[in-house]
């Protein structure tokens, strides 16, 4: 009964992961197209048109600026490049990640959860989580720094009230924990693979 339940659950999850992989593929492609289109638009002198309705964002802070406020085109160029790189990142990470997840679920759908490649797939996911998390963290810092160079945020507020702006670079280490858990699970699966192989040889 438990064996059948595992197979059915794995089949449902495998279908869900397949759908999610398609969704992330579309999102990644759209982000790259959007980033490329924005860069092309800006290269053609589109910055003047953007100034009509202007808003800038710094993390959770969003500011709506008055008409006629001039912002360096480098601000928008930085955003376009970030969208383009993010789209490429989503494509690469989702492609590798979902493929590894499906390679783990696939043998479970036929009742064999400890095939030879499962532990390697988990190690791949652990490495992907580690590298991907580090890239996201570094990208956040870089974007915050680049944005801080483009706009004198203090000048947007009352000069007599605000004399300076400090950007805090926070560090989110949750990805380290997830990577460690996946890496430890790979050893559990490797042990299961050994037991399954010995069982197959005995039979």
PDB file of N, CA, C and O in Angstrom, residues 95-149:
ATOM      1  N   UNK A  95      16.573  24.919 -15.731  1.00  0.00           N
ATOM      2  CA  UNK A  95      16.858  23.804 -16.637  1.00  0.00           C
ATOM      3  C   UNK A  95      17.609  22.696 -15.901  1.00  0.00           C
ATOM      4  O   UNK A  95      17.234  21.520 -15.958  1.00  0.00           O
ATOM      5  N   UNK A  96      18.684  23.061 -15.221  1.00  0.00           N
ATOM      6  CA  UNK A  96      19.493  22.080 -14.501  1.00  0.00           C
ATOM      7  C   UNK A  96      18.737  21.526 -13.297  1.00  0.00           C
ATOM      8  O   UNK A  96      18.716  20.316 -13.055  1.00  0.00           O
ATOM      9  N   UNK A  97      18.098  22.419 -12.536  1.00  0.00           N
ATOM     10  CA  UNK A  97      17.410  22.014 -11.317  1.00  0.00           C
ATOM     11  C   UNK A  97      16.237  21.092 -11.561  1.00  0.00           C
ATOM     12  O   UNK A  97      16.114  20.030 -10.930  1.00  0.00           O
ATOM     13  N   UNK A  98      15.353  21.462 -12.474  1.00  0.00           N
ATOM     14  CA  UNK A  98      14.176  20.630 -12.741  1.00  0.00           C
ATOM     15  C   UNK A  98      14.571  19.298 -13.369  1.00  0.00           C
ATOM     16  O   UNK A  98      13.918  18.276 -13.133  1.00  0.00           O
ATOM     17  N   UNK A  99      15.626  19.297 -14.167  1.00  0.00           N
ATOM     18  CA  UNK A  99      16.085  18.035 -14.749  1.00  0.00           C
ATOM     19  C   UNK A  99      16.569  17.092 -13.646  1.00  0.00           C
ATOM     20  O   UNK A  99      16.288  15.887 -13.681  1.00  0.00           O
ATOM     21  N   UNK A 100      17.296  17.640 -12.661  1.00  0.00           N
ATOM     22  CA  UNK A 100      17.782  16.825 -11.547  1.00  0.00           C
ATOM     23  C   UNK A 100      16.620  16.304 -10.703  1.00  0.00           C
ATOM     24  O   UNK A 100      16.607  15.136 -10.288  1.00  0.00           O
ATOM     25  N   UNK A 101      15.634  17.166 -10.454  1.00  0.00           N
ATOM     26  CA  UNK A 101      14.474  16.746  -9.646  1.00  0.00           C
ATOM     27  C   UNK A 101      13.707  15.634 -10.349  1.00  0.00           C
ATOM     28  O   UNK A 101      13.314  14.635  -9.726  1.00  0.00           O
ATOM     29  N   UNK A 102      13.503  15.772 -11.652  1.00  0.00           N
ATOM     30  CA  UNK A 102      12.764  14.746 -12.399  1.00  0.00           C
ATOM     31  C   UNK A 102      13.537  13.431 -12.462  1.00  0.00           C
ATOM     32  O   UNK A 102      12.929  12.356 -12.485  1.00  0.00           O
ATOM     33  N   UNK A 103      14.865  13.519 -12.485  1.00  0.00           N
ATOM     34  CA  UNK A 103      15.657  12.295 -12.502  1.00  0.00           C
ATOM     35  C   UNK A 103      15.557  11.546 -11.174  1.00  0.00           C
ATOM     36  O   UNK A 103      15.757  10.324 -11.127  1.00  0.00           O
ATOM     37  N   UNK A 104      15.229  12.271 -10.100  1.00  0.00           N
ATOM     38  CA  UNK A 104      15.006  11.629  -8.799  1.00  0.00           C
ATOM     39  C   UNK A 104      13.601  11.040  -8.728  1.00  0.00           C
ATOM     40  O   UNK A 104      13.391   9.939  -8.215  1.00  0.00           O
ATOM     41  N   UNK A 105      12.625  11.774  -9.249  1.00  0.00           N
ATOM     42  CA  UNK A 105      11.227  11.333  -9.186  1.00  0.00           C
ATOM     43  C   UNK A 105      10.927  10.195 -10.154  1.00  0.00           C
ATOM     44  O   UNK A 105      10.079   9.338  -9.865  1.00  0.00           O
ATOM     45  N   UNK A 106      11.606  10.176 -11.292  1.00  0.00           N
ATOM     46  CA  UNK A 106      11.289   9.193 -12.330  1.00  0.00           C
ATOM     47  C   UNK A 106      11.365   7.751 -11.843  1.00  0.00           C
ATOM     48  O   UNK A 106      10.423   6.969 -12.060  1.00  0.00           O
ATOM     49  N   UNK A 107      12.460   7.331 -11.168  1.00  0.00           N
ATOM     50  CA  UNK A 107      12.484   5.941 -10.672  1.00  0.00           C
ATOM     51  C   UNK A 107      11.460   5.685  -9.565  1.00  0.00           C
ATOM     52  O   UNK A 107      11.011   4.548  -9.386  1.00  0.00           O
ATOM     53  N   UNK A 108      11.081   6.718  -8.837  1.00  0.00           N
ATOM     54  CA  UNK A 108      10.065   6.547  -7.796  1.00  0.00           C
ATOM     55  C   UNK A 108       8.705   6.219  -8.397  1.00  0.00           C
ATOM     56  O   UNK A 108       7.895   5.533  -7.771  1.00  0.00           O
ATOM     57  N   UNK A 109       8.452   6.715  -9.612  1.00  0.00           N
ATOM     58  CA  UNK A 109       7.164   6.457 -10.256  1.00  0.00           C
ATOM     59  C   UNK A 109       6.979   4.985 -10.608  1.00  0.00           C
ATOM     60  O   UNK A 109       5.857   4.532 -10.826  1.00  0.00           O
ATOM     61  N   UNK A 110       8.084   4.235 -10.659  1.00  0.00           N
ATOM     62  CA  UNK A 110       8.002   2.797 -10.953  1.00  0.00           C
ATOM     63  C   UNK A 110       8.389   1.964  -9.739  1.00  0.00           C
ATOM     64  O   UNK A 110       8.650   0.760  -9.851  1.00  0.00           O
ATOM     65  N   UNK A 111       8.461   2.621  -8.571  1.00  0.00           N
ATOM     66  CA  UNK A 111       8.695   1.889  -7.333  1.00  0.00           C
ATOM     67  C   UNK A 111      10.140   1.613  -6.996  1.00  0.00           C
ATOM     68  O   UNK A 111      10.426   0.740  -6.174  1.00  0.00           O
ATOM     69  N   UNK A 112      11.078   2.314  -7.618  1.00  0.00           N
ATOM     70  CA  UNK A 112      12.501   2.113  -7.335  1.00  0.00           C
ATOM     71  C   UNK A 112      13.136   3.461  -6.957  1.00  0.00           C
ATOM     72  O   UNK A 112      13.740   4.134  -7.800  1.00  0.00           O
ATOM     73  N   UNK A 113      13.007   3.865  -5.675  1.00  0.00           N
ATOM     74  CA  UNK A 113      13.457   5.202  -5.261  1.00  0.00           C
ATOM     75  C   UNK A 113      14.976   5.362  -5.152  1.00  0.00           C
ATOM     76  O   UNK A 113      15.470   6.476  -5.035  1.00  0.00           O
ATOM     77  N   UNK A 114      15.718   4.258  -5.207  1.00  0.00           N
ATOM     78  CA  UNK A 114      17.164   4.342  -4.984  1.00  0.00           C
ATOM     79  C   UNK A 114      17.958   3.861  -6.195  1.00  0.00           C
ATOM     80  O   UNK A 114      18.811   2.986  -6.093  1.00  0.00           O
ATOM     81  N   UNK A 115      17.659   4.449  -7.346  1.00  0.00           N
ATOM     82  CA  UNK A 115      18.454   4.141  -8.529  1.00  0.00           C
ATOM     83  C   UNK A 115      19.839   4.797  -8.399  1.00  0.00           C
ATOM     84  O   UNK A 115      20.035   5.718  -7.604  1.00  0.00           O
ATOM     85  N   UNK A 116      20.773   4.319  -9.195  1.00  0.00           N
ATOM     86  CA  UNK A 116      22.176   4.720  -9.067  1.00  0.00           C
ATOM     87  C   UNK A 116      22.391   6.230  -9.186  1.00  0.00           C
ATOM     88  O   UNK A 116      23.260   6.794  -8.546  1.00  0.00           O
ATOM     89  N   UNK A 117      21.617   6.893 -10.032  1.00  0.00           N
ATOM     90  CA  UNK A 117      21.882   8.305 -10.314  1.00  0.00           C
ATOM     91  C   UNK A 117      21.228   9.271  -9.330  1.00  0.00           C
ATOM     92  O   UNK A 117      21.468  10.474  -9.402  1.00  0.00           O
ATOM     93  N   UNK A 118      20.402   8.768  -8.415  1.00  0.00           N
ATOM     94  CA  UNK A 118      19.638   9.669  -7.529  1.00  0.00           C
ATOM     95  C   UNK A 118      20.543  10.467  -6.594  1.00  0.00           C
ATOM     96  O   UNK A 118      20.330  11.664  -6.375  1.00  0.00           O
ATOM     97  N   UNK A 119      21.551   9.805  -6.025  1.00  0.00           N
ATOM     98  CA  UNK A 119      22.452  10.517  -5.106  1.00  0.00           C
ATOM     99  C   UNK A 119      23.246  11.590  -5.851  1.00  0.00           C
ATOM    100  O   UNK A 119      23.492  12.679  -5.322  1.00  0.00           O
ATOM    101  N   UNK A 120      23.631  11.302  -7.089  1.00  0.00           N
ATOM    102  CA  UNK A 120      24.351  12.305  -7.891  1.00  0.00           C
ATOM    103  C   UNK A 120      23.440  13.487  -8.212  1.00  0.00           C
ATOM    104  O   UNK A 120      23.893  14.642  -8.227  1.00  0.00           O
ATOM    105  N   UNK A 121      22.176  13.199  -8.481  1.00  0.00           N
ATOM    106  CA  UNK A 121      21.217  14.277  -8.763  1.00  0.00           C
ATOM    107  C   UNK A 121      21.040  15.179  -7.542  1.00  0.00           C
ATOM    108  O   UNK A 121      20.933  16.404  -7.673  1.00  0.00           O
ATOM    109  N   UNK A 122      21.021  14.587  -6.356  1.00  0.00           N
ATOM    110  CA  UNK A 122      20.895  15.378  -5.135  1.00  0.00           C
ATOM    111  C   UNK A 122      22.135  16.242  -4.912  1.00  0.00           C
ATOM    112  O   UNK A 122      22.025  17.393  -4.465  1.00  0.00           O
ATOM    113  N   UNK A 123      23.308  15.703  -5.218  1.00  0.00           N
ATOM    114  CA  UNK A 123      24.530  16.501  -5.103  1.00  0.00           C
ATOM    115  C   UNK A 123      24.518  17.651  -6.104  1.00  0.00           C
ATOM    116  O   UNK A 123      24.981  18.757  -5.804  1.00  0.00           O
ATOM    117  N   UNK A 124      23.969  17.386  -7.295  1.00  0.00           N
ATOM    118  CA  UNK A 124      23.830  18.449  -8.291  1.00  0.00           C
ATOM    119  C   UNK A 124      22.916  19.551  -7.776  1.00  0.00           C
ATOM    120  O   UNK A 124      23.205  20.743  -7.921  1.00  0.00           O
ATOM    121  N   UNK A 125      21.797  19.148  -7.153  1.00  0.00           N
ATOM    122  CA  UNK A 125      20.868  20.134  -6.594  1.00  0.00           C
ATOM    123  C   UNK A 125      21.518  20.922  -5.459  1.00  0.00           C
ATOM    124  O   UNK A 125      21.292  22.136  -5.330  1.00  0.00           O
ATOM    125  N   UNK A 126      22.321  20.241  -4.637  1.00  0.00           N
ATOM    126  CA  UNK A 126      23.010  20.923  -3.543  1.00  0.00           C
ATOM    127  C   UNK A 126      23.984  21.966  -4.086  1.00  0.00           C
ATOM    128  O   UNK A 126      24.028  23.109  -3.610  1.00  0.00           O
ATOM    129  N   UNK A 127      24.752  21.576  -5.104  1.00  0.00           N
ATOM    130  CA  UNK A 127      25.703  22.508  -5.713  1.00  0.00           C
ATOM    131  C   UNK A 127      24.975  23.661  -6.391  1.00  0.00           C
ATOM    132  O   UNK A 127      25.387  24.825  -6.293  1.00  0.00           O
ATOM    133  N   UNK A 128      23.863  23.346  -7.062  1.00  0.00           N
ATOM    134  CA  UNK A 128      23.078  24.381  -7.732  1.00  0.00           C
ATOM    135  C   UNK A 128      22.505  25.369  -6.725  1.00  0.00           C
ATOM    136  O   UNK A 128      22.490  26.582  -6.962  1.00  0.00           O
ATOM    137  N   UNK A 129      22.027  24.861  -5.597  1.00  0.00           N
ATOM    138  CA  UNK A 129      21.491  25.723  -4.538  1.00  0.00           C
ATOM    139  C   UNK A 129      22.584  26.628  -3.983  1.00  0.00           C
ATOM    140  O   UNK A 129      22.370  27.824  -3.746  1.00  0.00           O
ATOM    141  N   UNK A 130      23.770  26.053  -3.791  1.00  0.00           N
ATOM    142  CA  UNK A 130      24.888  26.820  -3.248  1.00  0.00           C
ATOM    143  C   UNK A 130      25.331  27.915  -4.215  1.00  0.00           C
ATOM    144  O   UNK A 130      25.432  29.091  -3.840  1.00  0.00           O
ATOM    145  N   UNK A 131      25.577  27.535  -5.462  1.00  0.00           N
ATOM    146  CA  UNK A 131      26.039  28.503  -6.463  1.00  0.00           C
ATOM    147  C   UNK A 131      24.946  29.523  -6.788  1.00  0.00           C
ATOM    148  O   UNK A 131      25.201  30.729  -6.864  1.00  0.00           O
ATOM    149  N   UNK A 132      23.707  29.025  -6.969  1.00  0.00           N
ATOM    150  CA  UNK A 132      22.600  29.921  -7.287  1.00  0.00           C
ATOM    151  C   UNK A 132      22.333  30.924  -6.182  1.00  0.00           C
ATOM    152  O   UNK A 132      22.133  32.120  -6.442  1.00  0.00           O
ATOM    153  N   UNK A 133      22.334  30.450  -4.935  1.00  0.00           N
ATOM    154  CA  UNK A 133      22.117  31.349  -3.800  1.00  0.00           C
ATOM    155  C   UNK A 133      23.205  32.398  -3.690  1.00  0.00           C
ATOM    156  O   UNK A 133      22.932  33.579  -3.421  1.00  0.00           O
ATOM    157  N   UNK A 134      24.462  31.982  -3.922  1.00  0.00           N
ATOM    158  CA  UNK A 134      25.583  32.930  -3.867  1.00  0.00           C
ATOM    159  C   UNK A 134      25.466  33.961  -4.980  1.00  0.00           C
ATOM    160  O   UNK A 134      25.735  35.150  -4.767  1.00  0.00           O
ATOM    161  N   UNK A 135      25.049  33.525  -6.168  1.00  0.00           N
ATOM    162  CA  UNK A 135      24.885  34.454  -7.295  1.00  0.00           C
ATOM    163  C   UNK A 135      23.780  35.465  -7.028  1.00  0.00           C
ATOM    164  O   UNK A 135      23.921  36.654  -7.333  1.00  0.00           O
ATOM    165  N   UNK A 136      22.667  34.997  -6.467  1.00  0.00           N
ATOM    166  CA  UNK A 136      21.559  35.907  -6.142  1.00  0.00           C
ATOM    167  C   UNK A 136      21.997  36.933  -5.113  1.00  0.00           C
ATOM    168  O   UNK A 136      21.703  38.130  -5.226  1.00  0.00           O
ATOM    169  N   UNK A 137      22.726  36.459  -4.078  1.00  0.00           N
ATOM    170  CA  UNK A 137      23.193  37.374  -3.039  1.00  0.00           C
ATOM    171  C   UNK A 137      24.159  38.405  -3.613  1.00  0.00           C
ATOM    172  O   UNK A 137      24.046  39.607  -3.354  1.00  0.00           O
ATOM    173  N   UNK A 138      25.109  37.933  -4.424  1.00  0.00           N
ATOM    174  CA  UNK A 138      26.084  38.850  -5.034  1.00  0.00           C
ATOM    175  C   UNK A 138      25.388  39.813  -5.991  1.00  0.00           C
ATOM    176  O   UNK A 138      25.713  41.004  -6.023  1.00  0.00           O
ATOM    177  N   UNK A 139      24.414  39.304  -6.763  1.00  0.00           N
ATOM    178  CA  UNK A 139      23.679  40.159  -7.692  1.00  0.00           C
ATOM    179  C   UNK A 139      22.906  41.255  -6.975  1.00  0.00           C
ATOM    180  O   UNK A 139      22.847  42.397  -7.448  1.00  0.00           O
ATOM    181  N   UNK A 140      22.327  40.916  -5.824  1.00  0.00           N
ATOM    182  CA  UNK A 140      21.591  41.910  -5.029  1.00  0.00           C
ATOM    183  C   UNK A 140      22.517  43.012  -4.550  1.00  0.00           C
ATOM    184  O   UNK A 140      22.184  44.206  -4.611  1.00  0.00           O
ATOM    185  N   UNK A 141      23.693  42.632  -4.060  1.00  0.00           N
ATOM    186  CA  UNK A 141      24.671  43.629  -3.608  1.00  0.00           C
ATOM    187  C   UNK A 141      25.126  44.518  -4.754  1.00  0.00           C
ATOM    188  O   UNK A 141      25.207  45.738  -4.611  1.00  0.00           O
ATOM    189  N   UNK A 142      25.428  43.899  -5.888  1.00  0.00           N
ATOM    190  CA  UNK A 142      25.916  44.661  -7.041  1.00  0.00           C
ATOM    191  C   UNK A 142      24.859  45.651  -7.528  1.00  0.00           C
ATOM    192  O   UNK A 142      25.153  46.812  -7.808  1.00  0.00           O
ATOM    193  N   UNK A 143      23.600  45.178  -7.612  1.00  0.00           N
ATOM    194  CA  UNK A 143      22.528  46.053  -8.070  1.00  0.00           C
ATOM    195  C   UNK A 143      22.317  47.214  -7.105  1.00  0.00           C
ATOM    196  O   UNK A 143      22.113  48.363  -7.531  1.00  0.00           O
ATOM    197  N   UNK A 144      22.354  46.936  -5.811  1.00  0.00           N
ATOM    198  CA  UNK A 144      22.194  48.000  -4.813  1.00  0.00           C
ATOM    199  C   UNK A 144      23.298  49.035  -4.959  1.00  0.00           C
ATOM    200  O   UNK A 144      23.053  50.252  -4.921  1.00  0.00           O
ATOM    201  N   UNK A 145      24.510  48.554  -5.167  1.00  0.00           N
ATOM    202  CA  UNK A 145      25.653  49.470  -5.323  1.00  0.00           C
ATOM    203  C   UNK A 145      25.526  50.303  -6.596  1.00  0.00           C
ATOM    204  O   UNK A 145      25.712  51.529  -6.576  1.00  0.00           O
ATOM    205  N   UNK A 146      25.196  49.654  -7.710  1.00  0.00           N
ATOM    206  CA  UNK A 146      25.082  50.374  -8.981  1.00  0.00           C
ATOM    207  C   UNK A 146      23.965  51.409  -8.940  1.00  0.00           C
ATOM    208  O   UNK A 146      24.108  52.520  -9.468  1.00  0.00           O
ATOM    209  N   UNK A 147      22.832  51.044  -8.326  1.00  0.00           N
ATOM    210  CA  UNK A 147      21.728  51.994  -8.222  1.00  0.00           C
ATOM    211  C   UNK A 147      22.117  53.193  -7.357  1.00  0.00           C
ATOM    212  O   UNK A 147      21.720  54.328  -7.633  1.00  0.00           O
ATOM    213  N   UNK A 148      22.897  52.935  -6.310  1.00  0.00           N
ATOM    214  CA  UNK A 148      23.298  54.032  -5.429  1.00  0.00           C
ATOM    215  C   UNK A 148      24.210  55.026  -6.135  1.00  0.00           C
ATOM    216  O   UNK A 148      24.321  56.188  -5.726  1.00  0.00           O
ATOM    217  N   UNK A 149      24.868  54.575  -7.215  1.00  0.00           N
ATOM    218  CA  UNK A 149      25.747  55.471  -7.967  1.00  0.00           C
ATOM    219  C   UNK A 149      24.979  56.374  -8.923  1.00  0.00           C
ATOM    220  O   UNK A 149      25.475  57.440  -9.308  1.00  0.00           O
TER     221      UNK A 149
END
